[in-house]
PDB file of C-alpha atoms in Angstrom:
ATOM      1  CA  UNK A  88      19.649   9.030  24.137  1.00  0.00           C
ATOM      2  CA  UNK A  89      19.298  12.749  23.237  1.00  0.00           C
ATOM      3  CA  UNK A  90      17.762  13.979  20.498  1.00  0.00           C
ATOM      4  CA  UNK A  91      20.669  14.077  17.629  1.00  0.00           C
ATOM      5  CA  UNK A  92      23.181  13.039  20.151  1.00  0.00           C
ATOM      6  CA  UNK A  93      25.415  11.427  17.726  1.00  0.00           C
ATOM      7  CA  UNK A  94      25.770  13.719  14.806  1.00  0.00           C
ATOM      8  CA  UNK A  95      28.726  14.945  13.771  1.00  0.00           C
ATOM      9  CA  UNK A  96      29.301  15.993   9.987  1.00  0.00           C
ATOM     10  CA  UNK A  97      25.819  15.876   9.285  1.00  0.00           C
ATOM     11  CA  UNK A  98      24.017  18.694   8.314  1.00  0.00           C
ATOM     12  CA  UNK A  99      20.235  20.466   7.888  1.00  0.00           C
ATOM     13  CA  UNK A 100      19.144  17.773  10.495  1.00  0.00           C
ATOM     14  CA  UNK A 101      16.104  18.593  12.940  1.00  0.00           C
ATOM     15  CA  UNK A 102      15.559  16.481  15.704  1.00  0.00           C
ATOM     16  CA  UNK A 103      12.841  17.389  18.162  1.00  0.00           C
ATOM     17  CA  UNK A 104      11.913  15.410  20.829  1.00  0.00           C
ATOM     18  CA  UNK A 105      13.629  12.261  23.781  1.00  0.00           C
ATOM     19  CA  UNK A 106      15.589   9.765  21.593  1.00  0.00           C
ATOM     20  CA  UNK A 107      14.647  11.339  18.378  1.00  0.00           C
ATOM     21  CA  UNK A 108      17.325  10.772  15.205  1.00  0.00           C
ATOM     22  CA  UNK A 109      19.682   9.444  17.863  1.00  0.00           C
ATOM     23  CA  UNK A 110      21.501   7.459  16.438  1.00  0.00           C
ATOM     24  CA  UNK A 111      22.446   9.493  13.381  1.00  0.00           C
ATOM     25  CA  UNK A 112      26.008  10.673  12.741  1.00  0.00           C
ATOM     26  CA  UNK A 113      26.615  11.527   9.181  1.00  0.00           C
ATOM     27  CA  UNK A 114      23.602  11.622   7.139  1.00  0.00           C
ATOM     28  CA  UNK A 115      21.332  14.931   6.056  1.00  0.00           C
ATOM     29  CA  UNK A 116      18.028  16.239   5.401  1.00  0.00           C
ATOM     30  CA  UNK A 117      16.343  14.478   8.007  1.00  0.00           C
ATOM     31  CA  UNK A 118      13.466  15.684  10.032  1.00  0.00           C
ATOM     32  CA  UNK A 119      12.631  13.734  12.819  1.00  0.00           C
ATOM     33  CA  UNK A 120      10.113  15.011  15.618  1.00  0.00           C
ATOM     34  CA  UNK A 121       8.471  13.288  18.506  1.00  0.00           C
ATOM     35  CA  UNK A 122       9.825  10.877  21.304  1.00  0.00           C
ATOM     36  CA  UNK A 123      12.213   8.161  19.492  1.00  0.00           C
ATOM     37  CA  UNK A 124      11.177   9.259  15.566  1.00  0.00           C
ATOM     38  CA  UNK A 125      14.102   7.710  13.529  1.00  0.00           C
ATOM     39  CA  UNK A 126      15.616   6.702  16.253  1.00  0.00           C
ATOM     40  CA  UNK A 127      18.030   4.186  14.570  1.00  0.00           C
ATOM     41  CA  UNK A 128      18.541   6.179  11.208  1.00  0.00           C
ATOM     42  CA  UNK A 129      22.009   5.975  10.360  1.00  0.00           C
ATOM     43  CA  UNK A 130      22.591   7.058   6.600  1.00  0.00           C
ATOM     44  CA  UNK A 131      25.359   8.054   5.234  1.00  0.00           C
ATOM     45  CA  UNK A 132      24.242  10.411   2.673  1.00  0.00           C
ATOM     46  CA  UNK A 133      21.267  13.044   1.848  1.00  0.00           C
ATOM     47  CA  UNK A 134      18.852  10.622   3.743  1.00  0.00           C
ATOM     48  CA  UNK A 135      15.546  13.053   3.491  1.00  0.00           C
ATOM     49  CA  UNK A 136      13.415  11.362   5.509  1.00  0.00           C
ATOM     50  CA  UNK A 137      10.298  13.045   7.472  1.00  0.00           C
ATOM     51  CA  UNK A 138       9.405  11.422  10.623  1.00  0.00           C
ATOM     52  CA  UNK A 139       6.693  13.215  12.859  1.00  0.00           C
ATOM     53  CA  UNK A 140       5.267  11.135  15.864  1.00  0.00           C
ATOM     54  CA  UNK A 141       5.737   8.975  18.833  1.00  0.00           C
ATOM     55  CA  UNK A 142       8.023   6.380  17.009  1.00  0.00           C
ATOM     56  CA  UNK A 143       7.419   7.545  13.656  1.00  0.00           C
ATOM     57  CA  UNK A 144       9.813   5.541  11.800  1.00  0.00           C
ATOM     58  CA  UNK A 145      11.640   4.221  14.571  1.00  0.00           C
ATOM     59  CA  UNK A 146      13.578   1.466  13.110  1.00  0.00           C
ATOM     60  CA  UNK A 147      14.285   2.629  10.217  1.00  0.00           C
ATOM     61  CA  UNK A 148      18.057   2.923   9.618  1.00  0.00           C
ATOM     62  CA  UNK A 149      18.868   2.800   5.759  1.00  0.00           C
ATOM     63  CA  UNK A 150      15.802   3.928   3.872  1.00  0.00           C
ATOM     64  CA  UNK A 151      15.399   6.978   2.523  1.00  0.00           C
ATOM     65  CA  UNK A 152      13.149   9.506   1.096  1.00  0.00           C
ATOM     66  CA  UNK A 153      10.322   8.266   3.272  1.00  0.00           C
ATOM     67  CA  UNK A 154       7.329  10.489   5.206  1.00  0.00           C
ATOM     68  CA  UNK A 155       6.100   8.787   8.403  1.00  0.00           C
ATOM     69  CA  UNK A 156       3.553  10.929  10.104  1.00  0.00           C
ATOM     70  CA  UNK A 157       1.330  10.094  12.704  1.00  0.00           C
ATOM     71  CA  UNK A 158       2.155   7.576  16.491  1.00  0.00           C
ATOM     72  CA  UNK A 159       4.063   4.758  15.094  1.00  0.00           C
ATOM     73  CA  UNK A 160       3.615   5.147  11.901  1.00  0.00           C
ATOM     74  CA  UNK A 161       6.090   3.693   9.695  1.00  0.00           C
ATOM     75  CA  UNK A 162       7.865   2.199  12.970  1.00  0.00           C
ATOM     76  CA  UNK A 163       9.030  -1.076  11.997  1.00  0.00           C
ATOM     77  CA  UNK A 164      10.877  -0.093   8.409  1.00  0.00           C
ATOM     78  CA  UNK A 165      14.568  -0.932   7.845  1.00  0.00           C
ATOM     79  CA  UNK A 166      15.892  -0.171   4.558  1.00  0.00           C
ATOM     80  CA  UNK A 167      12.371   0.814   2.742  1.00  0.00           C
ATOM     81  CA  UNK A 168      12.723   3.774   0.215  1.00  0.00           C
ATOM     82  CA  UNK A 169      10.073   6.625  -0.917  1.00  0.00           C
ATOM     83  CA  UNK A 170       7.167   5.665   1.446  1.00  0.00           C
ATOM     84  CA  UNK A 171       4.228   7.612   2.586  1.00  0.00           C
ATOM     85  CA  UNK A 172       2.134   6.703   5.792  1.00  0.00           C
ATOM     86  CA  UNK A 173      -0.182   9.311   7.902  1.00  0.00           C
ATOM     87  CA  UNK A 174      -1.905   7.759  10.493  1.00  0.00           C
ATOM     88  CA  UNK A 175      -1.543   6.094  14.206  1.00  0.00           C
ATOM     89  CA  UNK A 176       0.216   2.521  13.079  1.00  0.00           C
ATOM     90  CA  UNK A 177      -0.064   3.316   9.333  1.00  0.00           C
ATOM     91  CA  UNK A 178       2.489   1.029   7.618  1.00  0.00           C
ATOM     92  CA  UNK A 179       4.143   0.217  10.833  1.00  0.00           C
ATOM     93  CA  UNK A 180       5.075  -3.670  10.532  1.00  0.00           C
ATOM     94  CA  UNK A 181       6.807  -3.302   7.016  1.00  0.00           C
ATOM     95  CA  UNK A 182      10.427  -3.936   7.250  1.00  0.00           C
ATOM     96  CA  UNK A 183      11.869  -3.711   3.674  1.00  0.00           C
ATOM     97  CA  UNK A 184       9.002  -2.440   1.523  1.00  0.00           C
ATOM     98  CA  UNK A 185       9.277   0.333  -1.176  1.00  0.00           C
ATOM     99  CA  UNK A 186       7.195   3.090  -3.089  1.00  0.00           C
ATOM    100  CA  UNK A 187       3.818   2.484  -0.778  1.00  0.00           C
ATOM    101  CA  UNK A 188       1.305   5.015   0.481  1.00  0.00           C
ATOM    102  CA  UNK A 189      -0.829   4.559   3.793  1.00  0.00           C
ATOM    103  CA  UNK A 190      -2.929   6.860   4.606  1.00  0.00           C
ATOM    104  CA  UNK A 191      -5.439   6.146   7.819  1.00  0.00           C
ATOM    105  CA  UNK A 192      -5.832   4.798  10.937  1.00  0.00           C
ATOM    106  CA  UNK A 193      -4.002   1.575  10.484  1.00  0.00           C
ATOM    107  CA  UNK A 194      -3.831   1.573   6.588  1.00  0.00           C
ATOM    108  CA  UNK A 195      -1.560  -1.077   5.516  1.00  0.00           C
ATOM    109  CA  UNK A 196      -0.731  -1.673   9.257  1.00  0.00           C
ATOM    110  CA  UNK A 197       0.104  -5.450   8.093  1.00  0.00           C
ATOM    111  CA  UNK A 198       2.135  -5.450   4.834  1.00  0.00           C
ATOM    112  CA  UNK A 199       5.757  -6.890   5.460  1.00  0.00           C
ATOM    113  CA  UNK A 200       8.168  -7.451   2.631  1.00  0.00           C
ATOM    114  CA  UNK A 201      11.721  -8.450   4.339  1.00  0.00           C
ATOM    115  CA  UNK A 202      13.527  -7.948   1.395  1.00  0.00           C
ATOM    116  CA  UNK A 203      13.321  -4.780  -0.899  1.00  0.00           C
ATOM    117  CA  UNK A 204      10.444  -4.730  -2.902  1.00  0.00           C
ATOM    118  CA  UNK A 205       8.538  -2.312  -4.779  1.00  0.00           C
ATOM    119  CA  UNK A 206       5.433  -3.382  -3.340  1.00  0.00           C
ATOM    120  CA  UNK A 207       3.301   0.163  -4.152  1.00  0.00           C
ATOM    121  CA  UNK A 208       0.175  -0.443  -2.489  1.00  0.00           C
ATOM    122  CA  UNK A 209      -2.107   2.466  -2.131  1.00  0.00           C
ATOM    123  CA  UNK A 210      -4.504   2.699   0.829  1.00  0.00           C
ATOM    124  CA  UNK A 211      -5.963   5.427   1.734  1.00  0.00           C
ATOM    125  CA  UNK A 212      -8.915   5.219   4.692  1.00  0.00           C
ATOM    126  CA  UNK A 213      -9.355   3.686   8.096  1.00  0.00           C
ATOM    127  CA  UNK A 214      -8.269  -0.021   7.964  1.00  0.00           C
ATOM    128  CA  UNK A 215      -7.547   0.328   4.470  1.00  0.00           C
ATOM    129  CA  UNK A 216      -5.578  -3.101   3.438  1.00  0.00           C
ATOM    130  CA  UNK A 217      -5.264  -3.271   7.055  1.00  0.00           C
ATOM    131  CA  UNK A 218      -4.465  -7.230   6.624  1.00  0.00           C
ATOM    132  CA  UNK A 219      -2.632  -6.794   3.266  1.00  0.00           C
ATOM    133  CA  UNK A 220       0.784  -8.570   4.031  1.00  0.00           C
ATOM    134  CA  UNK A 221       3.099  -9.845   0.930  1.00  0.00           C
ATOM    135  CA  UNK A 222       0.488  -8.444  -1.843  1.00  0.00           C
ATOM    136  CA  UNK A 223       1.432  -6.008  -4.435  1.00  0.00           C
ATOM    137  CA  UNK A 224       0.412  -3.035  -6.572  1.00  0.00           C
ATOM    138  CA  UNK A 225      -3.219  -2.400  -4.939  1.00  0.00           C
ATOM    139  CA  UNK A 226      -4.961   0.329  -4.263  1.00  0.00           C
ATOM    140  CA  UNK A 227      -7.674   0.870  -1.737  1.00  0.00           C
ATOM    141  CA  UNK A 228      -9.321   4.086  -1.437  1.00  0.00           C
ATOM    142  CA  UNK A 229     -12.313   4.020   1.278  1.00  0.00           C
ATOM    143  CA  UNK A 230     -12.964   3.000   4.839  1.00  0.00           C
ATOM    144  CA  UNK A 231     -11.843  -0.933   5.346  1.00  0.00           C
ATOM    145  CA  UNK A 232     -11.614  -0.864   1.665  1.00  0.00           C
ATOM    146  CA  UNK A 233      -9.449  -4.144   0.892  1.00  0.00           C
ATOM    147  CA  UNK A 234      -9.234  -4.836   4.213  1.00  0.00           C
ATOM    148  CA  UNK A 235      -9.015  -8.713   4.752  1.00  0.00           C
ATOM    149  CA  UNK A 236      -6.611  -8.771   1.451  1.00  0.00           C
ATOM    150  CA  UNK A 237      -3.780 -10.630   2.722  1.00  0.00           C
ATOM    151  CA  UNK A 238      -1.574 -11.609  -0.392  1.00  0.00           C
ATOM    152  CA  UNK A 239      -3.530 -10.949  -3.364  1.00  0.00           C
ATOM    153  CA  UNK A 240      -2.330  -8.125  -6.294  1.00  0.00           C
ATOM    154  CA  UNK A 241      -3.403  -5.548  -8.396  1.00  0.00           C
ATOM    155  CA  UNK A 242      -6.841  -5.005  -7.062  1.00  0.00           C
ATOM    156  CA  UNK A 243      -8.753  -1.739  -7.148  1.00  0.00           C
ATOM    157  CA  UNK A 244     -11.691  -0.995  -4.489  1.00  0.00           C
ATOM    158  CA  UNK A 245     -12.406   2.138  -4.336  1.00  0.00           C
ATOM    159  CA  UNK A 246     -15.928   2.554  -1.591  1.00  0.00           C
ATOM    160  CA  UNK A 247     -16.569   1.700   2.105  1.00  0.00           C
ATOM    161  CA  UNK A 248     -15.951  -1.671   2.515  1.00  0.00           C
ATOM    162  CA  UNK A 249     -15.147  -2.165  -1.253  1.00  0.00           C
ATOM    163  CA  UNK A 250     -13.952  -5.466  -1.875  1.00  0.00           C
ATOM    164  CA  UNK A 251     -13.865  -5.750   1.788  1.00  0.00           C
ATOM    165  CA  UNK A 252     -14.410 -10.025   2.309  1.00  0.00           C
ATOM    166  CA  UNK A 253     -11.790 -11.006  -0.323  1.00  0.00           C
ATOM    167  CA  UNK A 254      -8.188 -12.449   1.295  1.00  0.00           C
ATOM    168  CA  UNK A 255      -6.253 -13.937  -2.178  1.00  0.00           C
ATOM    169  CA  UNK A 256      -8.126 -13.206  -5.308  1.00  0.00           C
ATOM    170  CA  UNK A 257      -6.317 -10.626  -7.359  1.00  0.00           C
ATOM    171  CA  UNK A 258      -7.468  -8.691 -10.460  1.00  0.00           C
ATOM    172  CA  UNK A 259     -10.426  -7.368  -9.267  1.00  0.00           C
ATOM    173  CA  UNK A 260     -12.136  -3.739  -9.688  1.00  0.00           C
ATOM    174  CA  UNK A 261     -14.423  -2.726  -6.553  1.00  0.00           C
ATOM    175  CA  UNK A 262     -15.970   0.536  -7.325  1.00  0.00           C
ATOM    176  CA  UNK A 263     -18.844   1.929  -5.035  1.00  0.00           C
ATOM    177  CA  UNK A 264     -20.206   1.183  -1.550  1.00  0.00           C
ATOM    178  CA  UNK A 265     -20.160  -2.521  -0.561  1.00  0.00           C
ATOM    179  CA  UNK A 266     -19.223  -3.603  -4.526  1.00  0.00           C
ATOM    180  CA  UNK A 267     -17.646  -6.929  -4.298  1.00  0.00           C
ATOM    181  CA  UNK A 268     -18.289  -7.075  -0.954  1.00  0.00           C
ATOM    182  CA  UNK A 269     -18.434 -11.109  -0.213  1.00  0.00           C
ATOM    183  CA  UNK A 270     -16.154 -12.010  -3.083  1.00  0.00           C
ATOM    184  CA  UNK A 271     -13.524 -14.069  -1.018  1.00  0.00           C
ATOM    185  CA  UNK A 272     -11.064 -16.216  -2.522  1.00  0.00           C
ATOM    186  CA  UNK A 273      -9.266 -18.405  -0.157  1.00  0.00           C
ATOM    187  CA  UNK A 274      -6.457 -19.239  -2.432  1.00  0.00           C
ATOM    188  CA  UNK A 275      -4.398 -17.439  -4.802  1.00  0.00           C
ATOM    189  CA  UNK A 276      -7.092 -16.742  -8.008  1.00  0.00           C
ATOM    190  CA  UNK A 277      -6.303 -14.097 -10.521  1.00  0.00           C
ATOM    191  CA  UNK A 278     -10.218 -13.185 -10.784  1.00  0.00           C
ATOM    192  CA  UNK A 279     -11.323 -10.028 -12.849  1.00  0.00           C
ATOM    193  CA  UNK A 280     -14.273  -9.128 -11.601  1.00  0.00           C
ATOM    194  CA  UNK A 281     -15.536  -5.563 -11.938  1.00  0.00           C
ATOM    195  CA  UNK A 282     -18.262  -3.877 -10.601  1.00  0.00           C
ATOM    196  CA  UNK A 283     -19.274  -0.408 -10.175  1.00  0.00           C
ATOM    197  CA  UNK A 284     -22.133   1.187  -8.240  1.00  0.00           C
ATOM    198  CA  UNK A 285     -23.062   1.218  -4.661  1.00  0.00           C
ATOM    199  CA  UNK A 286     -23.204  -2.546  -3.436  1.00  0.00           C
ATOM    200  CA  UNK A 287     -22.530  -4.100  -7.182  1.00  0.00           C
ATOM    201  CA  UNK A 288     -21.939  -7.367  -7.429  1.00  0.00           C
ATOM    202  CA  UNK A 289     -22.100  -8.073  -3.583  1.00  0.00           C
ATOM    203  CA  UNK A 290     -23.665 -11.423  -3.539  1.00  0.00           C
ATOM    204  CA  UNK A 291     -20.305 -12.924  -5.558  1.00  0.00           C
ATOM    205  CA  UNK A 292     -18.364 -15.335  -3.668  1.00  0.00           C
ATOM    206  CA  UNK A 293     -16.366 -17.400  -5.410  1.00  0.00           C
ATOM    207  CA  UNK A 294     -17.799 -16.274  -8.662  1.00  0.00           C
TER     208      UNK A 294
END
């Protein structure tokens, strides 16, 4: 429907654009702007969510405290709490995760945890953990840092296409250009490996 359409004790609301915090009718402190941004938020409470895009946290009905900026980004969250994404389709298939930040084209754009979970990944460039999906407590700084990490854990890559090969091994510490770059384990493998400096350790595999 209409942007805010359904409020009616709620207060220090904006809604800004077709569909946008429609379905909200009690809840406050939301800012939702762009065609359908928390569209299905329905909180009863100070929700203070941010939602800025085309579907910017669309879905999202219970969670709070979250910042969803950028087309889609964020869309698919239900009940997640205290989330950051900024990007096109940053963070948008999680459902139930908590406490992450996505920052990029497509950062995170995999992760789903359908229950609530304090997952806090960090991933901050384009693709960054693009593929991460039930891993926890990474963070990925750099273009396609992480990004075939699927669920693996407290990594660190930190450089273009840090750690970039890997899908399960957790424990690692990619620091530079290309460090780490062919590691891949294929099944879960607590690993730690570090290396630091532009393309360090890059002919690892399984190592």
């Amino acid at each position: 429907g209409l942007a805010g359409d359904a409020l009616t004790t709620g207060a220090d609301n904006t809604a800004l654009g077709y569909g946008s915090l429609s379905a909200e009718d009690t809840g406050n402190n939301s800012t939702a702007i762009g065609s359908q941004a928390l569209q299905s938020q329905n909180f009863d409470g100070n929700a203070n969510n941010t939602a800025v895009g085309y579907r910017a946290g669309n879905a999202l009905v219970t969670g709070e405290e979250n910042v969803f900026i950028g087309a889609m980004a964020g869309e698919g969250n239900l009940t997640g709490v205290q989330n950051t994404a900024v990007g096109t389709e940053a963070l948008e298939s999680d459902t139930d995760g908590c406490r992450n930040t996505a920052i990029g084209y497509r950062s995170l754009f995999t992760q789903d945890f359908t229950t609530g979970t304090n997952s806090s990944n960090t991933a901050v460039g384009w693709q960054s953990g693009t593929s991460i999906t039930t891993g926890v407590s990474n963070t990925l700084i750099g273009s396609e840092a992480g990004d075939a990490l699927t669920d693996a854990d407290y990594n660190i890559a930190i450089g273009h296409e840090a750690l970039s090969a890997d899908t399960k091994g957790s424990n690692s510490v990619a620091v530079g250009m290309g460090a780490l770059f062919n590691q891949n384990f294929t099944t879960a493998t607590s690993v730690y490996n570090t290396a630091v400096g532009h393309a360090a350790g890059n002919q690892i595999t399984t190592g």
